[in-house]
Coordinates of C-alpha atoms and ligand atoms in Angstrom, one line a residue:
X1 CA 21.7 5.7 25.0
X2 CA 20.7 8.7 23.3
X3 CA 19.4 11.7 24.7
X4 CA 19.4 13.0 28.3
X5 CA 19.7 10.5 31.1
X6 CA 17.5 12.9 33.2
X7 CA 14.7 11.6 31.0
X8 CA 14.8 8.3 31.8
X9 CA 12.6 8.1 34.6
X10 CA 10.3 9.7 31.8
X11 CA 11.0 7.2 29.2
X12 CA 10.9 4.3 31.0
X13 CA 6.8 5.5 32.1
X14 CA 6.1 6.0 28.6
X15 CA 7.3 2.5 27.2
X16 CA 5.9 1.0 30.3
X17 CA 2.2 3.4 29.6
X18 CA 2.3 2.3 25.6
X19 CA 4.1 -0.6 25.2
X20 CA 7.0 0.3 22.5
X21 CA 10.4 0.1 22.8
X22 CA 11.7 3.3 22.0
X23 CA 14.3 4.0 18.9
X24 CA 17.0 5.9 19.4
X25 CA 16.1 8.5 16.9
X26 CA 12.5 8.5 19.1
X27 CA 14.4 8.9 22.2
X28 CA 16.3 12.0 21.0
X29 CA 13.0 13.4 19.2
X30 CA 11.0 12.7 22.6
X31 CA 13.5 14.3 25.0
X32 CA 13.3 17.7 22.5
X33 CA 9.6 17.4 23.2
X34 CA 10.1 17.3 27.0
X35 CA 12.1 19.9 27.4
X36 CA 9.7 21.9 24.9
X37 CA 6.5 20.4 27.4
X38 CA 8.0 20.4 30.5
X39 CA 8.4 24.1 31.0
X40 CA 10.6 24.3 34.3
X41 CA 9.5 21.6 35.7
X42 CA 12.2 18.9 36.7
X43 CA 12.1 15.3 34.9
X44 CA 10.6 13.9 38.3
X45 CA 8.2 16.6 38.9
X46 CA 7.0 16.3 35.2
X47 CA 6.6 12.6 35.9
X48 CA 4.5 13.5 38.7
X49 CA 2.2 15.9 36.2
X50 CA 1.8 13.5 33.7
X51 CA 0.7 10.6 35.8
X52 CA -1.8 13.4 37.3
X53 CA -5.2 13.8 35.6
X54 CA -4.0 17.4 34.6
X55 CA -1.1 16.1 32.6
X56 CA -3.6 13.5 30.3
X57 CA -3.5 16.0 27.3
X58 CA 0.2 15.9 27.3
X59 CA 0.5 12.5 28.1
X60 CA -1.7 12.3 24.8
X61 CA 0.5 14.5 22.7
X62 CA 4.0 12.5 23.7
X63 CA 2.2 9.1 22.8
X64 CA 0.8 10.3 19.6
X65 CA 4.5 11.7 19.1
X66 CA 5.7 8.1 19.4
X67 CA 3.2 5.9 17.0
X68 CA 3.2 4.8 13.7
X69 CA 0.0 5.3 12.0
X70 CA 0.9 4.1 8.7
X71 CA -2.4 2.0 7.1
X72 CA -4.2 1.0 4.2
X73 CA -7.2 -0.1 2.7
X74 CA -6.5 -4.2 2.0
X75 CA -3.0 -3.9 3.5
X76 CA -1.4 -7.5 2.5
X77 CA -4.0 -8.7 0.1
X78 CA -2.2 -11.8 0.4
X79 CA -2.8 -12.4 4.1
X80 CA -6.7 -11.0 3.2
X81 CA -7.2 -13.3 0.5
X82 CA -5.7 -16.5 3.2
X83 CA -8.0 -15.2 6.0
X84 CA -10.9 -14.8 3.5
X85 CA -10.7 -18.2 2.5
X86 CA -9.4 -20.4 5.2
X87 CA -11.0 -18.6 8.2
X88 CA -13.8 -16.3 7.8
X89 CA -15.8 -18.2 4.9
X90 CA -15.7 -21.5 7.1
X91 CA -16.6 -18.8 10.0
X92 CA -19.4 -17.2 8.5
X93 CA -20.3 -21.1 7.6
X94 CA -20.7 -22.8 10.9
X95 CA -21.7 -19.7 13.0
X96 CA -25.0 -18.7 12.1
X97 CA -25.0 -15.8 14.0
X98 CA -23.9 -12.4 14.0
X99 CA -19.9 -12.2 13.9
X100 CA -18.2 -10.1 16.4
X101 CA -14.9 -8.7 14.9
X102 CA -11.9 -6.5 16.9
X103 CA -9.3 -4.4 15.1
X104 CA -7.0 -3.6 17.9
X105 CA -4.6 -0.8 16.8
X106 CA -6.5 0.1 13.9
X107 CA -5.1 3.2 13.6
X108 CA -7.4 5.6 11.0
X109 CA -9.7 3.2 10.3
X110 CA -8.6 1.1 7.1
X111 CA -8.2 -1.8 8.7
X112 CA -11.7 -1.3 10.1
X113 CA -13.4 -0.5 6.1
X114 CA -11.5 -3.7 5.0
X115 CA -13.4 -6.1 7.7
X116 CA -16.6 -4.9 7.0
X117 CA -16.3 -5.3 3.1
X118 CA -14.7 -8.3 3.8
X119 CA -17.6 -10.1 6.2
X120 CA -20.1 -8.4 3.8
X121 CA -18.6 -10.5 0.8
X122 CA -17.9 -13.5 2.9
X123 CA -22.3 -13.1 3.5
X124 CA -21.4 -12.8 6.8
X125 CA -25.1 -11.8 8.9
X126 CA -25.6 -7.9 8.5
X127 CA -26.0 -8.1 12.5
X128 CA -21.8 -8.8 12.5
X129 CA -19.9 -5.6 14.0
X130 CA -16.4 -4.4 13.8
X131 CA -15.1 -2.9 16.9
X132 CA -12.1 -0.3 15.8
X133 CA -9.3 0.8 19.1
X134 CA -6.3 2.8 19.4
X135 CA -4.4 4.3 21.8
X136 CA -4.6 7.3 19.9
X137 CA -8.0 9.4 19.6
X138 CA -6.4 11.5 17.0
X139 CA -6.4 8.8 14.4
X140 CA -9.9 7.5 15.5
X141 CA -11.9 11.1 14.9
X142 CA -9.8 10.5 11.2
X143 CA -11.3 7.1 10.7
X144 CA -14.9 8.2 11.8
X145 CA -14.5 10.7 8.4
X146 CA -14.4 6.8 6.9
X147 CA -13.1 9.2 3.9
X148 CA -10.3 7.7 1.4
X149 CA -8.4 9.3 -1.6
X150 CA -8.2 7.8 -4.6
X151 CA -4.9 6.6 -3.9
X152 CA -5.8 4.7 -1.2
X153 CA -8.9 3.0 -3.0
X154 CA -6.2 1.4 -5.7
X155 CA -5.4 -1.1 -3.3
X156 CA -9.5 -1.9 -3.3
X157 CA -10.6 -4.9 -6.2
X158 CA -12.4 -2.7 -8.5
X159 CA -15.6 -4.6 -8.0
X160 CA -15.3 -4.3 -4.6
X161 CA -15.0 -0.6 -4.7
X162 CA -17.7 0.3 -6.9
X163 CA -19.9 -1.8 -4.5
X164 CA -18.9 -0.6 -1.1
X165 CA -17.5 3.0 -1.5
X166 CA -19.1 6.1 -3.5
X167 CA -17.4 9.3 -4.8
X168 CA -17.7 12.2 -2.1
X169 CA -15.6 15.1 -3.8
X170 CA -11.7 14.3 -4.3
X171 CA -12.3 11.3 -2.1
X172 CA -14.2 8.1 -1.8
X173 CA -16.7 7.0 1.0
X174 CA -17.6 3.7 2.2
X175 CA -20.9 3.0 2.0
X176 CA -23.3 3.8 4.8
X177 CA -25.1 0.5 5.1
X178 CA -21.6 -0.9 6.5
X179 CA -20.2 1.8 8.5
X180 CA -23.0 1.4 10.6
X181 CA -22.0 -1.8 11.7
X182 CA -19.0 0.1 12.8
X183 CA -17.9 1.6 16.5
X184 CA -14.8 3.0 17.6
X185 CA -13.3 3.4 21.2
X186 CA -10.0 4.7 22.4
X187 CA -8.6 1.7 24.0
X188 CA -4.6 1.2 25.4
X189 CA -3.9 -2.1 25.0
X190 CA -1.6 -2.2 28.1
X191 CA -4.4 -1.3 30.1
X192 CA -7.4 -3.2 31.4
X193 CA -9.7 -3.9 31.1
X194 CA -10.1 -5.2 27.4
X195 CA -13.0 -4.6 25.0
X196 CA -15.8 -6.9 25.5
X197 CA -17.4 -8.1 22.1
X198 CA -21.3 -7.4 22.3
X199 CA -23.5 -9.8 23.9
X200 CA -20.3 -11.1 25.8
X201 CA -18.5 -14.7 25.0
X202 CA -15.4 -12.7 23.5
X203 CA -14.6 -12.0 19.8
X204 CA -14.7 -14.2 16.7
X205 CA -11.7 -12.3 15.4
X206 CA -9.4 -10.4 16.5
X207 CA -7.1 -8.1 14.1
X208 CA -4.1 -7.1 15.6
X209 CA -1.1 -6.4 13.0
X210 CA 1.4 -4.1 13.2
X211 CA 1.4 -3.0 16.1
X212 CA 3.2 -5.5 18.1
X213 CA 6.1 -4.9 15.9
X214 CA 6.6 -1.9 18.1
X215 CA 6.2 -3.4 21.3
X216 CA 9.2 -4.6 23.6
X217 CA 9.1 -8.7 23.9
X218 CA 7.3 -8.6 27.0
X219 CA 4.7 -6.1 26.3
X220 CA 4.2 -8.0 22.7
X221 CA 4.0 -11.5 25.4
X222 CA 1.2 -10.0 27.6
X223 CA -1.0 -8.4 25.2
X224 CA -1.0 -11.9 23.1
X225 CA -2.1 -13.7 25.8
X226 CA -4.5 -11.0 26.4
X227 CA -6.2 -10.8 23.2
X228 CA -5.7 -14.6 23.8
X229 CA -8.3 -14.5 26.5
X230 CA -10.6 -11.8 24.1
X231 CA -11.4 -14.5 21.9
X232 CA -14.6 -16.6 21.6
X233 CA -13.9 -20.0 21.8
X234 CA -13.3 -21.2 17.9
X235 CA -12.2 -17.5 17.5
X236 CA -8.6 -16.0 15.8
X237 CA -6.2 -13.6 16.1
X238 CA -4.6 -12.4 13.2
X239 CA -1.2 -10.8 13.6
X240 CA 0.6 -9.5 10.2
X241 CA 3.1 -11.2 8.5
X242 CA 6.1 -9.7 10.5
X243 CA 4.9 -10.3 14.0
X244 CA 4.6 -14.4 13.7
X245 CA 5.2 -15.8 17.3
X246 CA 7.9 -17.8 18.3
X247 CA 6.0 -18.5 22.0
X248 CA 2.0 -19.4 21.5
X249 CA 0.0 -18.9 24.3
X250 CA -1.2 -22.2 25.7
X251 CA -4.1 -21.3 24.7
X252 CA -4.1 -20.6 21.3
X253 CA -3.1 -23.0 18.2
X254 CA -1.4 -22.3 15.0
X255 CA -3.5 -22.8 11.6
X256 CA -0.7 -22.6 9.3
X257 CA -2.6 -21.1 6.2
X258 CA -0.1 -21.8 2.2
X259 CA 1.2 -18.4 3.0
X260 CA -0.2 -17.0 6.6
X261 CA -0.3 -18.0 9.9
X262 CA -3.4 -17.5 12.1
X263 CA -4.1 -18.2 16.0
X264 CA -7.2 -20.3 17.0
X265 CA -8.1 -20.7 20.0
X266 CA -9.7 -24.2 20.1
X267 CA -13.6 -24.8 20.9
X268 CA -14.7 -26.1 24.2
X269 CA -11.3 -25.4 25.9
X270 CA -11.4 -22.9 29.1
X271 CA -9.4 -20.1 28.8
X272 CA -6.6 -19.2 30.8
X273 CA -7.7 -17.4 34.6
X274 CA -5.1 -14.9 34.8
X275 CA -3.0 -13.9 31.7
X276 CA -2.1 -10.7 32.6
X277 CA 0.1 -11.9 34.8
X278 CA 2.2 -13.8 32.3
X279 CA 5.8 -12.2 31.3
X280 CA 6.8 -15.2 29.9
X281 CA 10.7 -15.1 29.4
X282 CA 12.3 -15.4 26.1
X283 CA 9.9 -14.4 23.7
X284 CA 12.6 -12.1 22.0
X285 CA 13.3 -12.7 18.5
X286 CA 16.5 -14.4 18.5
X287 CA 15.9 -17.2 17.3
X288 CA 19.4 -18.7 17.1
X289 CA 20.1 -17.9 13.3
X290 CA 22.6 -20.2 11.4
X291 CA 25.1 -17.9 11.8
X292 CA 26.1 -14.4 12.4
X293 CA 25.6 -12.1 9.5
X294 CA 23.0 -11.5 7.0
X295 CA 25.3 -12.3 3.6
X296 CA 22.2 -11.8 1.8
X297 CA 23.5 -14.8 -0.3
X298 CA 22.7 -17.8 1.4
X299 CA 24.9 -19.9 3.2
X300 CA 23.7 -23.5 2.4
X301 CA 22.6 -24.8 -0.5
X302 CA 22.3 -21.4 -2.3
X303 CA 19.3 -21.1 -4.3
X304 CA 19.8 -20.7 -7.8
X305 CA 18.8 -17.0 -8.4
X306 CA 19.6 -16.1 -5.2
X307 CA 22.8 -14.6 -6.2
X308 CA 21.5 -11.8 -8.6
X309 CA 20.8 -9.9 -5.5
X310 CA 24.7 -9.1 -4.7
X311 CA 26.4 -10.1 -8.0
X312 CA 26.2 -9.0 -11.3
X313 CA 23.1 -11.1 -12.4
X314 CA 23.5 -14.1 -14.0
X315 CA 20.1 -16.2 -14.5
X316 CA 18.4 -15.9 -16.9
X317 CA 13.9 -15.1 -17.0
X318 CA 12.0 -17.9 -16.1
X319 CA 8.1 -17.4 -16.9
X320 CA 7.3 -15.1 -13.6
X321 CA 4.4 -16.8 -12.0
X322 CA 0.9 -14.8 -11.7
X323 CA 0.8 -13.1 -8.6
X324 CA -2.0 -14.0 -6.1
X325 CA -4.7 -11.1 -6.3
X326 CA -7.8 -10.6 -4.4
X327 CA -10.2 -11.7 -4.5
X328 CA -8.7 -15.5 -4.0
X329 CA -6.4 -17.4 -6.4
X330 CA -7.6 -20.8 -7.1
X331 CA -5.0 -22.1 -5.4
X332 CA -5.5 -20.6 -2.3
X333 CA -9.3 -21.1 -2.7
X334 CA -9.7 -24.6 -0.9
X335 CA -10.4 -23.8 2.8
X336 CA -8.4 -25.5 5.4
X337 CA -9.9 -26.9 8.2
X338 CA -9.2 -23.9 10.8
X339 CA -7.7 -25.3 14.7
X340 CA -5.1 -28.1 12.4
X341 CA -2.5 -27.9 14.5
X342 CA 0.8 -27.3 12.6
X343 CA 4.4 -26.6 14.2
X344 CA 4.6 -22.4 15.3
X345 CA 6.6 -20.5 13.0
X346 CA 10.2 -20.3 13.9
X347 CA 10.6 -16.5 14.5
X348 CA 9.7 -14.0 16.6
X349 CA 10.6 -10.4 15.3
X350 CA 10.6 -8.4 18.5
X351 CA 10.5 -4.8 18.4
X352 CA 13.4 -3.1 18.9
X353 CA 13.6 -0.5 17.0
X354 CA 16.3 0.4 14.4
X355 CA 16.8 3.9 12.8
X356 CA 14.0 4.3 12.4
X357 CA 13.1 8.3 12.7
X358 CA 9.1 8.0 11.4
X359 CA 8.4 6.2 14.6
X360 CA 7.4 9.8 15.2
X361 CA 5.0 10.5 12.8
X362 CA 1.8 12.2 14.3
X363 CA 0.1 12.3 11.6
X364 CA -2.0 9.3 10.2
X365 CA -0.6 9.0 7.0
X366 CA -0.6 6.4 3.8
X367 CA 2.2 5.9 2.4
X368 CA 3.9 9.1 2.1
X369 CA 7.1 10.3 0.8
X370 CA 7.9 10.2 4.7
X371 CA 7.4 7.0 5.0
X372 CA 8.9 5.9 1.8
X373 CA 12.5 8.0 2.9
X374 CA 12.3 6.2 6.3
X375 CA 11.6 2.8 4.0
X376 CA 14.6 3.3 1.9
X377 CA 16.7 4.7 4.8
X378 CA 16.0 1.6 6.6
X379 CA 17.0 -0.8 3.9
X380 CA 20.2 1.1 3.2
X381 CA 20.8 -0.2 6.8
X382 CA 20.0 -3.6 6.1
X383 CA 22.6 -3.6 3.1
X384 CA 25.3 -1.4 4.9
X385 CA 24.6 -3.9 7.4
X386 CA 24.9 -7.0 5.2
X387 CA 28.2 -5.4 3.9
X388 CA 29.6 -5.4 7.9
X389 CA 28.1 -8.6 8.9
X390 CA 25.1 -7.3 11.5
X391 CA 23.4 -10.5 12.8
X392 CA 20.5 -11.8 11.0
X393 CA 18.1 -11.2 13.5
X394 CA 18.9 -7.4 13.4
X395 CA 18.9 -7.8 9.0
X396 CA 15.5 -9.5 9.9
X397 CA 14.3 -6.7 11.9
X398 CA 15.1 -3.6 10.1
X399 CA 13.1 -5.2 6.8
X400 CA 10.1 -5.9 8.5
X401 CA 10.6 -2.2 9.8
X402 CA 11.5 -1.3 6.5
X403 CA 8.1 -3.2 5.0
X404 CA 5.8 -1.6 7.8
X405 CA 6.5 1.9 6.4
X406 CA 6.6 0.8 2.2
X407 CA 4.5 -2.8 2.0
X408 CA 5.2 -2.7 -1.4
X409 CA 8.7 -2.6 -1.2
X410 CA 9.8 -5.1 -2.9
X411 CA 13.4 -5.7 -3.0
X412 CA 13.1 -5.6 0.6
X413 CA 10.7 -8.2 0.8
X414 CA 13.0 -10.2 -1.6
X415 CA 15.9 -9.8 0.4
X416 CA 13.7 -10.7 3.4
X417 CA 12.7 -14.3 1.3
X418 CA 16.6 -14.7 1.3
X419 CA 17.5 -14.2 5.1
X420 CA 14.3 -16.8 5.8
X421 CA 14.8 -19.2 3.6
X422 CA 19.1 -19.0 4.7
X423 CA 17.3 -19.7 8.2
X424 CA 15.0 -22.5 6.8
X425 CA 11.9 -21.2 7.2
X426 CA 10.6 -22.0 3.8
X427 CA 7.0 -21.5 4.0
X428 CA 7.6 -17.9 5.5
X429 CA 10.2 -17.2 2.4
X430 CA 7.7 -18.4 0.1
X431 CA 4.7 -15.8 1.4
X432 CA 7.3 -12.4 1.4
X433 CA 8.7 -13.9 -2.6
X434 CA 4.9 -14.0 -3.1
X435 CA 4.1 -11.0 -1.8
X436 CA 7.4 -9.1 -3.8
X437 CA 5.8 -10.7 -6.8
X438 CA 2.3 -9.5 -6.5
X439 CA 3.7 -5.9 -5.6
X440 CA 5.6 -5.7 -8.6
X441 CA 3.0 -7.2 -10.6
X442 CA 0.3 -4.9 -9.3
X443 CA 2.7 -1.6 -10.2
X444 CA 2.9 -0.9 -6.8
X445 CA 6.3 -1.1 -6.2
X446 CA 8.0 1.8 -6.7
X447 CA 11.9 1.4 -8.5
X448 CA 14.1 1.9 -5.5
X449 CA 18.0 2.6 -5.0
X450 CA 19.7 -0.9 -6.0
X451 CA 20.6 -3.0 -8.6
X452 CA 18.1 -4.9 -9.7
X453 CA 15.3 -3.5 -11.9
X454 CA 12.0 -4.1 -11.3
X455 CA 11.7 -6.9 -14.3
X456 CA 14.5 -8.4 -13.1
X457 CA 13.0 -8.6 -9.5
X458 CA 10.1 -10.2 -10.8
X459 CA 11.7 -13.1 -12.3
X460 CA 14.1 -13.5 -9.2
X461 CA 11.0 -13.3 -6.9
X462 CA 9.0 -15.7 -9.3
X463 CA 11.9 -18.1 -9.4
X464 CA 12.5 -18.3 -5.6
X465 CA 9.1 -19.0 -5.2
X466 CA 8.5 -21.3 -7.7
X467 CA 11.5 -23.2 -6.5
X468 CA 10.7 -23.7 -3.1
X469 CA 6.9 -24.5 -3.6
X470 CA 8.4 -27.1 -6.2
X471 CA 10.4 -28.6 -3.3
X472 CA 7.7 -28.9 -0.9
X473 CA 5.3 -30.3 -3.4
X474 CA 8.2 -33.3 -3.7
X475 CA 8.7 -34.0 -0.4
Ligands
SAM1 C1 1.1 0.9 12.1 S1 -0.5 1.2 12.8 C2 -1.3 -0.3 12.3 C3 -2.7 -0.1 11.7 C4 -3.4 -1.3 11.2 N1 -3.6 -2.3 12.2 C5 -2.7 -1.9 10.0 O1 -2.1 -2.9 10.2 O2 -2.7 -1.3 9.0 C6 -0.2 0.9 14.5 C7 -1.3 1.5 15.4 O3 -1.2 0.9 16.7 C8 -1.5 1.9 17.6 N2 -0.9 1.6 19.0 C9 0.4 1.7 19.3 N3 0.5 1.3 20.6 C10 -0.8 1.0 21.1 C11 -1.3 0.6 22.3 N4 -0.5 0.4 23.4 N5 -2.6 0.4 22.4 C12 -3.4 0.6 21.3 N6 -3.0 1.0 20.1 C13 -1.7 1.2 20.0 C14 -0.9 3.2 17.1 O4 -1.5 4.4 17.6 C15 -1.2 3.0 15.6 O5 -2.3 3.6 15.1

């Protein structure tokens, strides 16, 4: 354990008061803090100040010192254009009624601008609202500037942003006529009690990604089942692509989307009394992998192009498939029935973090050079790691790490395709080879430290993805 043992006691309240499992590099950067904050004061009596109503502006600064805020406009388009078309147009459909939407953990407010746009396209009624929380008040006075640079609007369709957002200076603004439909509230989601979506009933959606990524498996557990019990019957939760759950909540179902998952909870069925009190065991990630050791080539039937990743590359191009973009491929256009029942997906990946030093970034950022070192430090792990033999759970871990500070980065998400599909979870593999594609496609990936260039990437990514949505077709 790094860091002072005296701080425990400390430690221990803060995981318990937030819900994340604490890094060591967060440890050691926390236990400086203390003994900056602290001022004298013993590790117990400071425990006594900060659960006191006169410690609440520290308590404030050593939480902010702990989160991530790392956002964007349209963060995983892919996911977007899924939910777009196989939840909220059906939504928007058979309620005719205001929707009432929740971004839990919005951090400064992207997430937030990206529902409204999204409902308004979807012709959602203009009485729908977006309720934006965090944990951290910091970020939410950021996100009530509802102020974006240009960077940040690149990840916006261009008809989309010359609709919804208008120059203000250096930086773009969305559009008044939708914030409006906006309200923000600082909100812990370890405490209770929850939100409640106007006009009662519970929420239509609720957002809730990246967050839980932090979270330790029980924390992640209870505020499921929480959020859960937010919903309006009929209603979703939408986690991101790295927090899929490998225990659903009796009370939600799986719509397995082509390349997302999403929660339901079905119409007409109570929901549960009391599932606070829930810690259900085992949650944790491990899902028993196939064997120790992310090889990053796979161990059974190897695909074909997997082997360009570690070897001197070998295939040659195949035509690299387009990309999906948003608004929705044809392909992804058809929307499923939402509440289909389909098997959970196989993985949980808990939080626990890796080396991960940005876990202290107190500043809401996009994705800054900061984000992009701790990005490339992490995957350097995950091939130092592959080198050594870590398990795969751990590989699994540190890339979805890795991909919450740089979405973009796409030999990460490639390698990531590799591990799941060496696991058999096909459909999983398919959406991150999908999303490398589209990253790489889009320019957004930037060339990182390894051996495969960005073209070459391309075709790998295309090919894996191609090959595996081949198979399935088949069978
Ligand atoms: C990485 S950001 C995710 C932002 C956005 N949802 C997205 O996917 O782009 C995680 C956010 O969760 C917030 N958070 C962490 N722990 C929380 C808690 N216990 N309750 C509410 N928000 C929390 C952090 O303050 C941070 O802003």
């Amino acid at each position: 354990m790094a860091g002072g043992a005296q701080w425990s006691e400390v430690r221990a309240f803060l995981t318990a008061h937030t819900g994340m499992a604490l890094s060591v590099p967060q440890i050691r950067r926390l236990d400086e803090r203390l003994v900056a904050r602290s001022q004298g004061l013993t590790p117990h009596q400071y425990l006594m100040f900060l659960r006191s109503p006169a410690g609440t502006t520290d308590l404030e600064d050593l939480v902010a010192a702990l989160v991530v805020n790392k956002t964007d406009l349209f963060r995983d388009d892919l996911q977007l254009a899924a939910f777009r078309s196989q939840v909220l147009t059906p939504l928007v459909a058979r309620r005719r009624r205001p929707l009432r939407v929740w971004s839990a953990g919005c951090a400064t407010g992207e997430e937030v601008a990206t529902l409204l746009v999204l409902l308004a396209e979807a012709g959602a009624d203009p009485g729908s609202t977006v309720l934006g929380t965090d944990i951290s008040g910091e970020v939410l006075n950021r996100a009530r500037w509802w102020s974006y640079s240009r960077e940040q609007l690149n990840r916006v369709p261009p008809e989309l942003r010359s609709r919804y957002f208008t120059r203000s200076g250096a930086k773009e603004s969305l559009s008044p006529a939708l914030r409006e439909r906006a309200s923000f509230q600082c909100h812990n989601l370890m405490a209770r009690p929850y939100p409640e979506a106007p006009g009662g009933g519970g929420f239509d959606v609720i957002f809730c990604r990246n967050v839980l990524i932090y979270f330790t498996a029980e924390a992640f557990q209870r505020t499921v089942e929480a959020l859960a019990a937010s919903l309006a019957p009929g209603g979703t939760l939408v986690l991101s692509a790295s927090e899929p759950l490998l225990q659903v909540p009796p009370s939600l179902r799986v719509h397995r989307g082509e390349q997302a998952f999403f929660y339901v909870r079905p119409e007409g069925e109570t929901p549960p009394d009391a599932p606070l009190a829930v810690a259900a065991p085992g949650r944790v990630a491990s899902k028993p992998s196939p064997a120790a050791g992310f090889s990053v080539r796979p161990k059974e039937a190897p695909p074909p192009d997997a082997s360009v990743m570690v070897s001197v590359p070998r295939r040659g191009a195949s035509k690299a498939s387009a990309a999906a973009d948003f608004p929705v491929r044809p392909k992804e256009a058809a929307p499923g029935a939402p509440g289909a029942v389909a098997a959970p997906p196989s993985v949980a990946s808990k939080a626990s973090p890796a080396a991960e030093k940005g876990g202290l970034s107190a500043t809401p950022q996009p994705t800054t050079p900061d984000a992009f070192l701790e990005a490339d430090l992490l995957f350097a792990c995950v091939l130092d790691g592959a080198a050594s033999g870590v398990p795969d759970s751990v590989s699994e871990r540190d890339l979805r790490r890795c991909l919450s500070f740089d979405p973009d980065h796409a030999a990460a998400r490639y390698l990531l395709g590799l591990l799941l599909e060496q696991c058999r979870r096909a459909a999983e593999a398919t959406g991150e080879y999908r999303r490398a594609l589209q990253s790489l496609e889009a320019g957004r990936a930037r060339p990182v430290p390894f051996f495969l260039n960005p073209d070459r990437l391309r075709i790998a990514c295309a090919h894996a993805a191609e090959r595996l949505e081949s198979s399935r077709r088949k069978r």
